Amino acid sequence: MEHKIKRSQEQHQWKEKIEELLKNMKYGNITIIVQDGKIIQIDKTEKHRI
């Protein structure tokens, strides 16, 4: 049961981080790296239009 709670908290933290990145970005992409069903990394590439 404790494992499920910890996993739920981790998922919530990732969700908040992704929402924050999306809110602050105009152009670009966000790549989510998953390993064994878990998010291990988020890469953000922001582009600036001139």
PDB file of C-alpha atoms in Angstrom:
ATOM      1  CA  MET A   1       0.000   0.000   0.000  1.00  0.00           C
ATOM      2  CA  GLU A   2       2.842   2.396   0.867  1.00  0.00           C
ATOM      3  CA  HIS A   3       4.377   1.772  -2.585  1.00  0.00           C
ATOM      4  CA  LYS A   4       1.110   2.843  -4.261  1.00  0.00           C
ATOM      5  CA  ILE A   5       1.006   6.063  -2.217  1.00  0.00           C
ATOM      6  CA  LYS A   6       4.614   6.892  -3.088  1.00  0.00           C
ATOM      7  CA  ARG A   7       4.007   6.199  -6.788  1.00  0.00           C
ATOM      8  CA  SER A   8       0.871   8.365  -6.729  1.00  0.00           C
ATOM      9  CA  GLN A   9       2.832  11.241  -5.155  1.00  0.00           C
ATOM     10  CA  GLU A  10       5.585  10.887  -7.783  1.00  0.00           C
ATOM     11  CA  GLN A  11       3.014  10.941 -10.592  1.00  0.00           C
ATOM     12  CA  HIS A  12       1.429  14.077  -9.120  1.00  0.00           C
ATOM     13  CA  GLN A  13       4.838  15.792  -8.930  1.00  0.00           C
ATOM     14  CA  TRP A  14       5.605  14.928 -12.573  1.00  0.00           C
ATOM     15  CA  LYS A  15       2.170  16.165 -13.641  1.00  0.00           C
ATOM     16  CA  GLU A  16       2.720  19.501 -11.876  1.00  0.00           C
ATOM     17  CA  LYS A  17       6.171  19.875 -13.452  1.00  0.00           C
ATOM     18  CA  ILE A  18       4.836  19.174 -16.957  1.00  0.00           C
ATOM     19  CA  GLU A  19       1.962  21.645 -16.472  1.00  0.00           C
ATOM     20  CA  GLU A  20       4.443  24.308 -15.304  1.00  0.00           C
ATOM     21  CA  LEU A  21       6.677  23.741 -18.345  1.00  0.00           C
ATOM     22  CA  LEU A  22       3.698  23.987 -20.705  1.00  0.00           C
ATOM     23  CA  LYS A  23       2.420  27.175 -19.071  1.00  0.00           C
ATOM     24  CA  ASN A  24       5.753  28.959 -19.486  1.00  0.00           C
ATOM     25  CA  MET A  25       6.453  27.894 -23.083  1.00  0.00           C
ATOM     26  CA  LYS A  26       5.394  29.543 -26.352  1.00  0.00           C
ATOM     27  CA  TYR A  27       7.108  27.376 -28.997  1.00  0.00           C
ATOM     28  CA  GLY A  28       9.066  24.160 -28.669  1.00  0.00           C
ATOM     29  CA  ASN A  29       8.664  20.632 -27.449  1.00  0.00           C
ATOM     30  CA  ILE A  30       8.698  18.580 -24.295  1.00  0.00           C
ATOM     31  CA  THR A  31       9.992  15.007 -24.401  1.00  0.00           C
ATOM     32  CA  ILE A  32       9.053  12.596 -21.627  1.00  0.00           C
ATOM     33  CA  ILE A  33      11.470   9.681 -21.148  1.00  0.00           C
ATOM     34  CA  VAL A  34       9.862   6.549 -19.679  1.00  0.00           C
ATOM     35  CA  GLN A  35      11.660   3.449 -18.408  1.00  0.00           C
ATOM     36  CA  ASP A  36       9.887   0.429 -16.930  1.00  0.00           C
ATOM     37  CA  GLY A  37       6.604   2.352 -16.854  1.00  0.00           C
ATOM     38  CA  LYS A  38       8.057   5.265 -14.845  1.00  0.00           C
ATOM     39  CA  ILE A  39       8.984   8.767 -15.954  1.00  0.00           C
ATOM     40  CA  ILE A  40      12.718   9.153 -15.464  1.00  0.00           C
ATOM     41  CA  GLN A  41      13.414  12.370 -17.354  1.00  0.00           C
ATOM     42  CA  ILE A  42      11.743  15.373 -18.981  1.00  0.00           C
ATOM     43  CA  ASP A  43      13.563  17.318 -21.709  1.00  0.00           C
ATOM     44  CA  LYS A  44      12.376  20.769 -22.788  1.00  0.00           C
ATOM     45  CA  THR A  45      13.487  22.433 -26.018  1.00  0.00           C
ATOM     46  CA  GLU A  46      12.209  25.962 -26.390  1.00  0.00           C
ATOM     47  CA  LYS A  47      12.369  27.816 -29.692  1.00  0.00           C
ATOM     48  CA  HIS A  48      12.386  31.570 -30.070  1.00  0.00           C
ATOM     49  CA  ARG A  49      10.868  33.058 -33.211  1.00  0.00           C
ATOM     50  CA  ILE A  50      12.580  36.136 -34.611  1.00  0.00           C
TER      51      ILE A  50
END
